[in-house]
Coordinates of C-alpha atoms in Angstrom, one line a residue:
X1 CA 15.9 -17.1 30.8
X2 CA 17.8 -15.3 33.6
X3 CA 20.4 -12.6 33.5
X4 CA 23.6 -12.7 35.4
X5 CA 22.0 -10.7 38.3
X6 CA 19.1 -13.1 38.5
X7 CA 16.5 -11.1 36.7
X8 CA 14.0 -13.0 34.6
X9 CA 14.2 -12.1 30.9
X10 CA 11.3 -12.5 28.4
X11 CA 11.7 -15.2 25.8
X12 CA 10.6 -13.7 22.5
X13 CA 10.1 -17.1 20.9
X14 CA 7.9 -18.2 23.8
X15 CA 5.8 -15.0 23.4
X16 CA 5.5 -15.6 19.7
X17 CA 4.2 -19.1 20.3
X18 CA 1.8 -17.8 22.9
X19 CA 0.4 -15.3 20.5
X20 CA -0.1 -18.0 17.9
X21 CA -1.8 -20.4 20.3
X22 CA -4.1 -17.7 21.5
X23 CA -5.2 -16.8 17.9
X24 CA -5.7 -20.5 17.1
X25 CA -7.9 -20.8 20.3
X26 CA -10.0 -17.8 19.3
X27 CA -10.4 -19.0 15.7
X28 CA -11.6 -22.4 16.9
X29 CA -13.9 -21.1 19.7
X30 CA -17.0 -21.0 17.5
X31 CA -17.5 -17.2 17.5
X32 CA -20.7 -16.1 15.9
X33 CA -18.8 -13.4 13.9
X34 CA -15.8 -14.6 11.8
X35 CA -12.6 -12.9 12.7
X36 CA -11.5 -10.4 10.0
X37 CA -8.0 -10.3 8.7
X38 CA -6.8 -7.4 10.8
X39 CA -8.5 -8.0 14.2
X40 CA -7.2 -11.5 15.0
X41 CA -4.1 -10.3 16.8
X42 CA -6.0 -7.5 18.5
X43 CA -8.6 -9.9 19.9
X44 CA -5.8 -12.2 21.0
X45 CA -4.2 -9.4 22.9
X46 CA -7.4 -8.6 24.6
X47 CA -7.8 -12.2 25.6
X48 CA -4.4 -11.9 27.3
X49 CA -5.8 -9.0 29.4
X50 CA -4.0 -6.1 27.9
X51 CA -5.7 -2.8 28.7
X52 CA -6.8 -0.5 25.9
X53 CA -4.7 2.3 27.3
X54 CA -1.6 0.1 26.8
X55 CA -2.7 -0.6 23.2
X56 CA -2.9 3.1 22.4
X57 CA 0.5 4.0 23.8
X58 CA 3.2 4.9 21.3
X59 CA 5.3 2.0 20.0
X60 CA 5.1 -0.8 17.5
X61 CA 3.3 -4.0 18.7
X62 CA 3.0 -7.4 16.9
X63 CA -0.5 -6.3 15.9
X64 CA 0.8 -3.2 14.3
X65 CA 3.4 -5.1 12.4
X66 CA 1.0 -7.8 11.2
X67 CA -1.6 -5.2 10.1
X68 CA 1.1 -3.2 8.3
X69 CA 2.4 -6.2 6.4
X70 CA -1.1 -7.3 5.4
X71 CA -1.9 -3.8 4.1
X72 CA 1.4 -3.5 2.3
X73 CA 0.9 -6.9 0.6
X74 CA -2.5 -5.9 -0.6
X75 CA -1.2 -2.6 -2.0
X76 CA 1.5 -4.5 -4.0
X77 CA -1.1 -6.8 -5.5
X78 CA -3.4 -3.9 -6.2
X79 CA -0.6 -1.8 -7.8
X80 CA 1.5 -4.4 -9.5
X81 CA -0.8 -7.3 -10.2
X82 CA -0.5 -11.0 -9.3
X83 CA 2.6 -12.0 -7.4
X84 CA 4.2 -15.3 -6.3
X85 CA 5.2 -15.9 -2.7
X86 CA 8.9 -15.4 -3.7
X87 CA 8.1 -12.1 -5.5
X88 CA 6.2 -10.8 -2.4
X89 CA 9.0 -12.0 -0.2
X90 CA 11.5 -9.9 -2.2
X91 CA 9.2 -6.9 -2.3
X92 CA 8.4 -6.8 1.4
X93 CA 11.7 -8.1 2.6
X94 CA 10.0 -10.9 4.6
X95 CA 10.6 -14.7 4.6
X96 CA 8.5 -16.9 2.4
X97 CA 6.9 -18.6 5.5
X98 CA 5.9 -15.1 6.7
X99 CA 4.4 -14.3 3.3
X100 CA 2.5 -17.6 3.4
X101 CA 1.0 -16.7 6.7
X102 CA 0.0 -13.2 5.5
X103 CA -1.6 -14.6 2.3
X104 CA -3.5 -17.2 4.3
X105 CA -5.1 -14.5 6.5
X106 CA -5.9 -12.4 3.5
X107 CA -7.4 -15.3 1.7
X108 CA -9.5 -16.3 4.7
X109 CA -10.8 -12.7 4.8
X110 CA -11.7 -12.9 1.1
X111 CA -9.3 -10.2 -0.2
X112 CA -7.1 -12.5 -2.3
X113 CA -7.2 -15.7 -4.2
X114 CA -4.5 -17.9 -5.7
X115 CA -4.1 -19.6 -9.1
X116 CA -1.4 -21.3 -11.1
X117 CA 0.8 -18.9 -13.1
X118 CA 0.5 -19.5 -16.9
X119 CA 3.7 -20.0 -18.9
X120 CA 5.8 -20.6 -15.7
X121 CA 8.0 -23.2 -17.4
X122 CA 8.8 -26.6 -16.0
X123 CA 7.9 -25.7 -12.5
X124 CA 4.4 -24.2 -12.1
X125 CA 4.3 -21.4 -9.6
X126 CA 1.3 -20.4 -7.5
X127 CA 0.5 -16.6 -7.6
X128 CA -1.7 -14.5 -5.4
X129 CA -4.4 -12.3 -7.0
X130 CA -6.3 -9.4 -5.6
X131 CA -10.1 -9.8 -5.6
X132 CA -11.4 -6.3 -6.4
X133 CA -15.0 -7.2 -5.6
X134 CA -14.1 -8.2 -2.1
X135 CA -14.5 -4.6 -0.8
X136 CA -16.0 -1.3 -1.9
X137 CA -15.8 2.3 -0.9
X138 CA -18.1 5.3 -1.7
X139 CA -17.2 8.9 -2.3
X140 CA -19.3 12.1 -2.8
X141 CA -18.2 15.3 -4.4
X142 CA -20.8 17.9 -3.4
X143 CA -21.1 21.5 -4.6
X144 CA -23.8 24.1 -4.5
X145 CA -24.6 23.1 -8.2
X146 CA -25.0 19.4 -7.4
X147 CA -22.7 16.5 -7.0
X148 CA -21.5 13.1 -7.9
X149 CA -21.6 9.9 -5.9
X150 CA -19.4 7.0 -7.0
X151 CA -18.4 3.5 -5.8
X152 CA -14.9 2.1 -6.2
X153 CA -13.7 -1.5 -5.8
X154 CA -10.6 -2.5 -4.0
X155 CA -8.5 -2.2 -7.2
X156 CA -9.6 1.5 -7.4
X157 CA -11.8 1.0 -10.5
X158 CA -15.1 2.9 -10.7
X159 CA -17.9 0.4 -10.3
X160 CA -20.9 2.7 -10.5
X161 CA -21.5 6.5 -10.6
X162 CA -24.6 8.5 -9.8
X163 CA -24.9 12.3 -10.4
X164 CA -27.4 14.3 -8.3
X165 CA -28.6 17.9 -8.3
X166 CA -30.2 18.5 -4.9
X167 CA -29.3 17.7 -1.3
X168 CA -32.2 15.3 -0.8
X169 CA -31.0 13.3 -3.8
X170 CA -27.5 12.6 -2.3
X171 CA -28.8 9.8 -0.1
X172 CA -30.8 8.3 -3.0
X173 CA -27.6 8.3 -5.1
X174 CA -25.7 6.4 -2.5
X175 CA -28.5 4.0 -2.1
X176 CA -28.5 3.3 -5.8
X177 CA -24.8 2.6 -5.7
X178 CA -25.2 0.0 -3.0
X179 CA -28.4 -1.6 -4.2
X180 CA -26.8 -4.1 -6.5
X181 CA -26.0 -7.6 -5.1
X182 CA -24.2 -7.5 -1.8
X183 CA -22.3 -4.2 -2.3
X184 CA -23.7 -2.7 0.9
X185 CA -22.3 -5.5 3.1
X186 CA -18.8 -5.1 1.5
X187 CA -18.7 -1.3 1.5
X188 CA -16.1 0.0 4.0
X189 CA -17.5 3.5 4.3
X190 CA -18.2 6.8 2.6
X191 CA -16.1 9.9 2.3
X192 CA -17.6 13.3 1.4
X193 CA -15.9 16.3 -0.2
X194 CA -17.8 19.6 0.4
X195 CA -17.1 22.7 -1.7
X196 CA -16.3 25.8 0.4
X197 CA -19.7 27.4 -0.2
X198 CA -21.5 24.6 1.5
X199 CA -21.7 24.5 5.4
X200 CA -19.8 21.7 7.1
X201 CA -23.1 20.5 8.7
X202 CA -24.5 19.6 5.3
X203 CA -22.9 16.2 5.4
X204 CA -24.4 15.6 8.9
X205 CA -27.9 16.0 7.4
X206 CA -27.3 12.9 5.2
X207 CA -29.5 10.0 6.2
X208 CA -27.3 7.2 4.8
X209 CA -28.4 3.6 4.3
X210 CA -27.0 0.6 6.0
X211 CA -25.4 2.5 8.8
X212 CA -22.5 3.5 6.5
X213 CA -19.6 5.2 8.3
X214 CA -19.0 8.7 7.0
X215 CA -15.9 10.9 7.0
X216 CA -15.1 14.3 5.7
X217 CA -12.1 15.0 3.4
X218 CA -10.8 18.2 1.8
X219 CA -10.9 18.4 -2.0
X220 CA -7.2 19.0 -2.3
X221 CA -6.3 16.0 -0.1
X222 CA -8.7 13.8 -2.1
X223 CA -7.2 15.0 -5.4
X224 CA -3.7 14.2 -4.2
X225 CA -4.7 10.7 -3.0
X226 CA -6.4 10.1 -6.4
X227 CA -3.2 11.1 -8.3
X228 CA -0.8 9.3 -6.0
X229 CA -2.6 6.0 -5.9
X230 CA -4.9 5.9 -8.9
X231 CA -3.4 8.3 -11.4
X232 CA 0.0 9.6 -12.2
X233 CA 1.8 8.0 -9.2
X234 CA 4.4 9.9 -7.2
X235 CA 7.4 11.4 -9.0
X236 CA 10.7 12.2 -7.4
X237 CA 10.2 15.2 -5.3
X238 CA 6.5 14.8 -4.8
X239 CA 3.2 16.1 -6.3
X240 CA 1.4 19.4 -6.3
X241 CA -2.2 19.3 -7.5
X242 CA -4.0 22.6 -8.1
X243 CA -7.8 22.5 -8.0
X244 CA -9.8 25.3 -9.6
X245 CA -13.3 25.8 -8.3
X246 CA -14.9 28.7 -6.5
X247 CA -11.4 29.3 -5.2
X248 CA -7.9 28.1 -6.2
X249 CA -6.3 25.6 -3.8
X250 CA -3.3 23.2 -4.0
X251 CA -2.8 19.8 -2.5
X252 CA 0.9 19.0 -1.7
X253 CA 2.4 15.5 -1.3
X254 CA 6.1 15.7 -0.4
X255 CA 8.2 12.7 0.6
X256 CA 5.2 10.5 0.5
X257 CA 3.3 12.6 3.1
X258 CA 0.5 15.1 2.7
X259 CA 1.6 18.5 3.8
X260 CA -0.9 20.9 5.4
X261 CA 1.3 23.3 7.2
X262 CA 1.5 24.3 10.9
X263 CA -2.2 25.4 11.0
X264 CA -3.6 23.1 8.3
X265 CA -4.0 26.0 5.8
X266 CA -1.2 25.2 3.4
X267 CA -2.1 25.2 -0.2
X268 CA -4.3 28.4 -0.1
X269 CA -2.6 29.8 -3.3
X270 CA -5.8 31.6 -4.3
X271 CA -4.9 34.3 -1.7
X272 CA -1.5 35.0 -3.4
X273 CA -1.2 38.4 -5.1
X274 CA 0.1 37.6 -8.6
X275 CA 0.7 39.1 -12.0
X276 CA 1.8 42.6 -12.9
X277 CA -1.3 44.1 -11.3
X278 CA -0.8 42.2 -8.1
X279 CA -4.3 40.8 -7.7
X280 CA -5.4 37.7 -5.8
X281 CA -5.2 34.6 -7.9
X282 CA -8.8 33.8 -7.0
X283 CA -9.9 37.0 -8.8
X284 CA -8.6 35.8 -12.2
X285 CA -8.5 32.0 -12.1
X286 CA -11.6 30.8 -10.2
X287 CA -14.4 29.1 -12.2
X288 CA -16.8 32.1 -11.5
X289 CA -14.2 34.5 -12.9
X290 CA -13.6 32.4 -15.9
X291 CA -17.3 32.3 -16.8
X292 CA -17.6 36.1 -16.2
X293 CA -14.6 36.8 -18.4
X294 CA -16.0 34.7 -21.3
X295 CA -19.5 36.4 -20.9
X296 CA -17.9 39.8 -21.2
X297 CA -15.5 39.1 -24.1
X298 CA -16.6 39.6 -27.7
X299 CA -15.8 37.1 -30.4
X300 CA -16.1 33.3 -30.7
X301 CA -15.5 31.0 -27.8
X302 CA -12.0 29.9 -28.9
X303 CA -10.8 33.5 -29.1
X304 CA -12.3 34.3 -25.7
X305 CA -10.7 31.3 -24.1
X306 CA -7.3 32.3 -25.6
X307 CA -7.6 35.8 -24.2
X308 CA -8.6 34.5 -20.8
X309 CA -5.7 32.0 -20.8
X310 CA -3.2 34.7 -21.6
X311 CA -4.4 36.8 -18.7
X312 CA -4.7 33.9 -16.2
X313 CA -1.3 32.4 -17.1
X314 CA 0.4 35.7 -16.3
X315 CA -0.9 35.3 -12.7
X316 CA -0.7 31.5 -12.3
X317 CA 2.9 31.5 -13.5
X318 CA 3.9 33.4 -10.3
X319 CA 2.4 30.7 -8.1
X320 CA 4.0 27.9 -10.2
X321 CA 7.5 29.5 -9.9
X322 CA 7.1 30.0 -6.2
X323 CA 6.0 26.4 -5.5
X324 CA 8.7 25.0 -7.8
X325 CA 11.4 27.2 -6.3
X326 CA 10.6 26.4 -2.7
X327 CA 9.3 22.8 -2.9
X328 CA 10.9 21.5 -6.1
X329 CA 8.1 18.9 -6.8
X330 CA 8.5 16.3 -9.5
X331 CA 5.0 17.0 -10.8
X332 CA 2.6 20.0 -10.8
X333 CA -0.9 19.2 -12.0
X334 CA -4.1 21.3 -12.5
X335 CA -7.7 20.3 -12.7
X336 CA -11.1 21.1 -11.3
X337 CA -14.2 22.7 -12.7
X338 CA -12.6 24.5 -15.7
X339 CA -13.5 22.8 -19.1
X340 CA -10.8 20.8 -20.8
X341 CA -10.2 23.4 -23.6
X342 CA -9.6 26.1 -21.1
X343 CA -7.3 24.0 -19.0
X344 CA -5.2 23.0 -22.1
X345 CA -5.0 26.6 -23.3
X346 CA -3.9 27.8 -19.8
X347 CA -1.3 25.0 -19.4
X348 CA 0.3 25.8 -22.7
X349 CA 0.6 29.5 -21.9
X350 CA 1.8 28.9 -18.3
X351 CA 4.6 26.6 -19.5
X352 CA 5.7 29.1 -22.2
X353 CA 5.7 32.1 -19.8
X354 CA 7.4 30.1 -17.0
X355 CA 10.3 29.1 -19.3
X356 CA 10.7 32.7 -20.5
X357 CA 11.0 33.8 -16.9
X358 CA 13.1 31.0 -15.4
X359 CA 14.9 28.1 -16.9
X360 CA 15.2 25.7 -14.0
X361 CA 14.6 22.0 -13.5
X362 CA 13.1 22.8 -10.1
X363 CA 10.0 24.1 -11.9
X364 CA 8.4 21.2 -13.9
X365 CA 6.0 21.8 -16.7
X366 CA 2.4 22.1 -15.7
X367 CA 0.1 19.2 -16.8
X368 CA -3.5 18.3 -16.5
X369 CA -4.7 16.0 -13.7
X370 CA -5.3 12.3 -14.5
X371 CA -9.0 12.8 -13.7
X372 CA -11.1 15.4 -15.7
X373 CA -12.5 17.2 -12.7
X374 CA -9.4 16.8 -10.5
X375 CA -10.3 13.4 -9.0
X376 CA -11.9 14.7 -5.8
X377 CA -14.7 12.1 -5.7
X378 CA -12.3 9.2 -6.7
X379 CA -9.8 10.2 -4.1
X380 CA -12.4 10.6 -1.4
X381 CA -13.8 7.1 -2.0
X382 CA -10.3 5.5 -2.1
X383 CA -9.4 7.3 1.1
X384 CA -11.8 5.0 2.9
X385 CA -9.5 2.1 2.3
X386 CA -6.4 3.8 3.6
X387 CA -5.4 2.8 7.1
X388 CA -8.2 0.2 7.0
X389 CA -7.2 -2.5 4.5
X390 CA -4.6 -0.6 2.5
X391 CA -1.6 1.5 3.8
X392 CA -2.2 5.1 4.9
X393 CA -0.9 7.4 2.2
X394 CA 0.9 9.4 4.9
X395 CA 2.9 6.3 5.8
X396 CA 3.7 4.9 2.4
X397 CA 7.2 5.2 1.1
X398 CA 7.5 7.4 -1.9
X399 CA 7.8 5.7 -5.3
X400 CA 8.4 6.8 -8.8
X401 CA 5.9 6.5 -11.6

């Protein structure tokens, strides 16, 4: 087309047809490696001679849109179960032909299958179903006392779990996870959570099987991902997850985005001076301080835990009120290395003391994390999928539980 001044204008329809023809050409060219769901348009764009620098520039390309829609569709199937084309069209605000194209690509990649919906009435509808076994991801939570390696499927369910005690056993644990059937070939990568007392280079010493891609992730970020996508879901206002280990840290998810602060150190609540004696929270609430308190307290274990919970709650309450007042999250959770009976006693006392100090809806009641140890290993493993075949948590719209 031409403008009034004679300039040539691009025909978007013609470009769309060119993209489609290019993809069809690549798919029928007899490539040795089959094209995966999310690299078809990328390869087509390379075929047209687009430079990598142009691909990396800011903006939204057809490839970005196609990848986003495919990831969003998979997340809906993972979170909400089987859906028909009409239901997906409504959820994603896309036309049914567009949904058919997305489902066709996901089906070719092996991530979804289709079946007839039971009890659909006179007209039998076809619904699309996620195939959990089509992809796996591995996660490791590693502390000085040992660790846990686990494998998740695409639905977020734990497929296998292997504890280990020494560094040299970590690789063996991962090997055991992937040794069954063809899990290794379908594993998208491994994410490692290191406790603060371990050096960052510890993960680099892992000699992992099958050329597995490895990434590092903080325990608070992993815990937030686990709660947001596998546990409680996001409540209005966001989530704060407090993790008690050798120190006390908090992961913050506000407006669907992980918040780390200007210098990436947000959530270091263990450094806060709390309680009537104004001591650092780490000095009363860490796992080491908990065990030391119980060892030095006379009486049975239940009595000792109650005394510790009274003391610890008087300090944690200050941090809870501060986070509630400034962030007003919908949910504040706590987990980590403390035993369940200690967590429950602490939560009950914190909630009582908080309400005695301030009666405000901006400070929700403290609750235990969905996962017994805070979900670091689960969140680490699931983070491998994010931005790969599922939407990145930082780009997902907030939703209510």
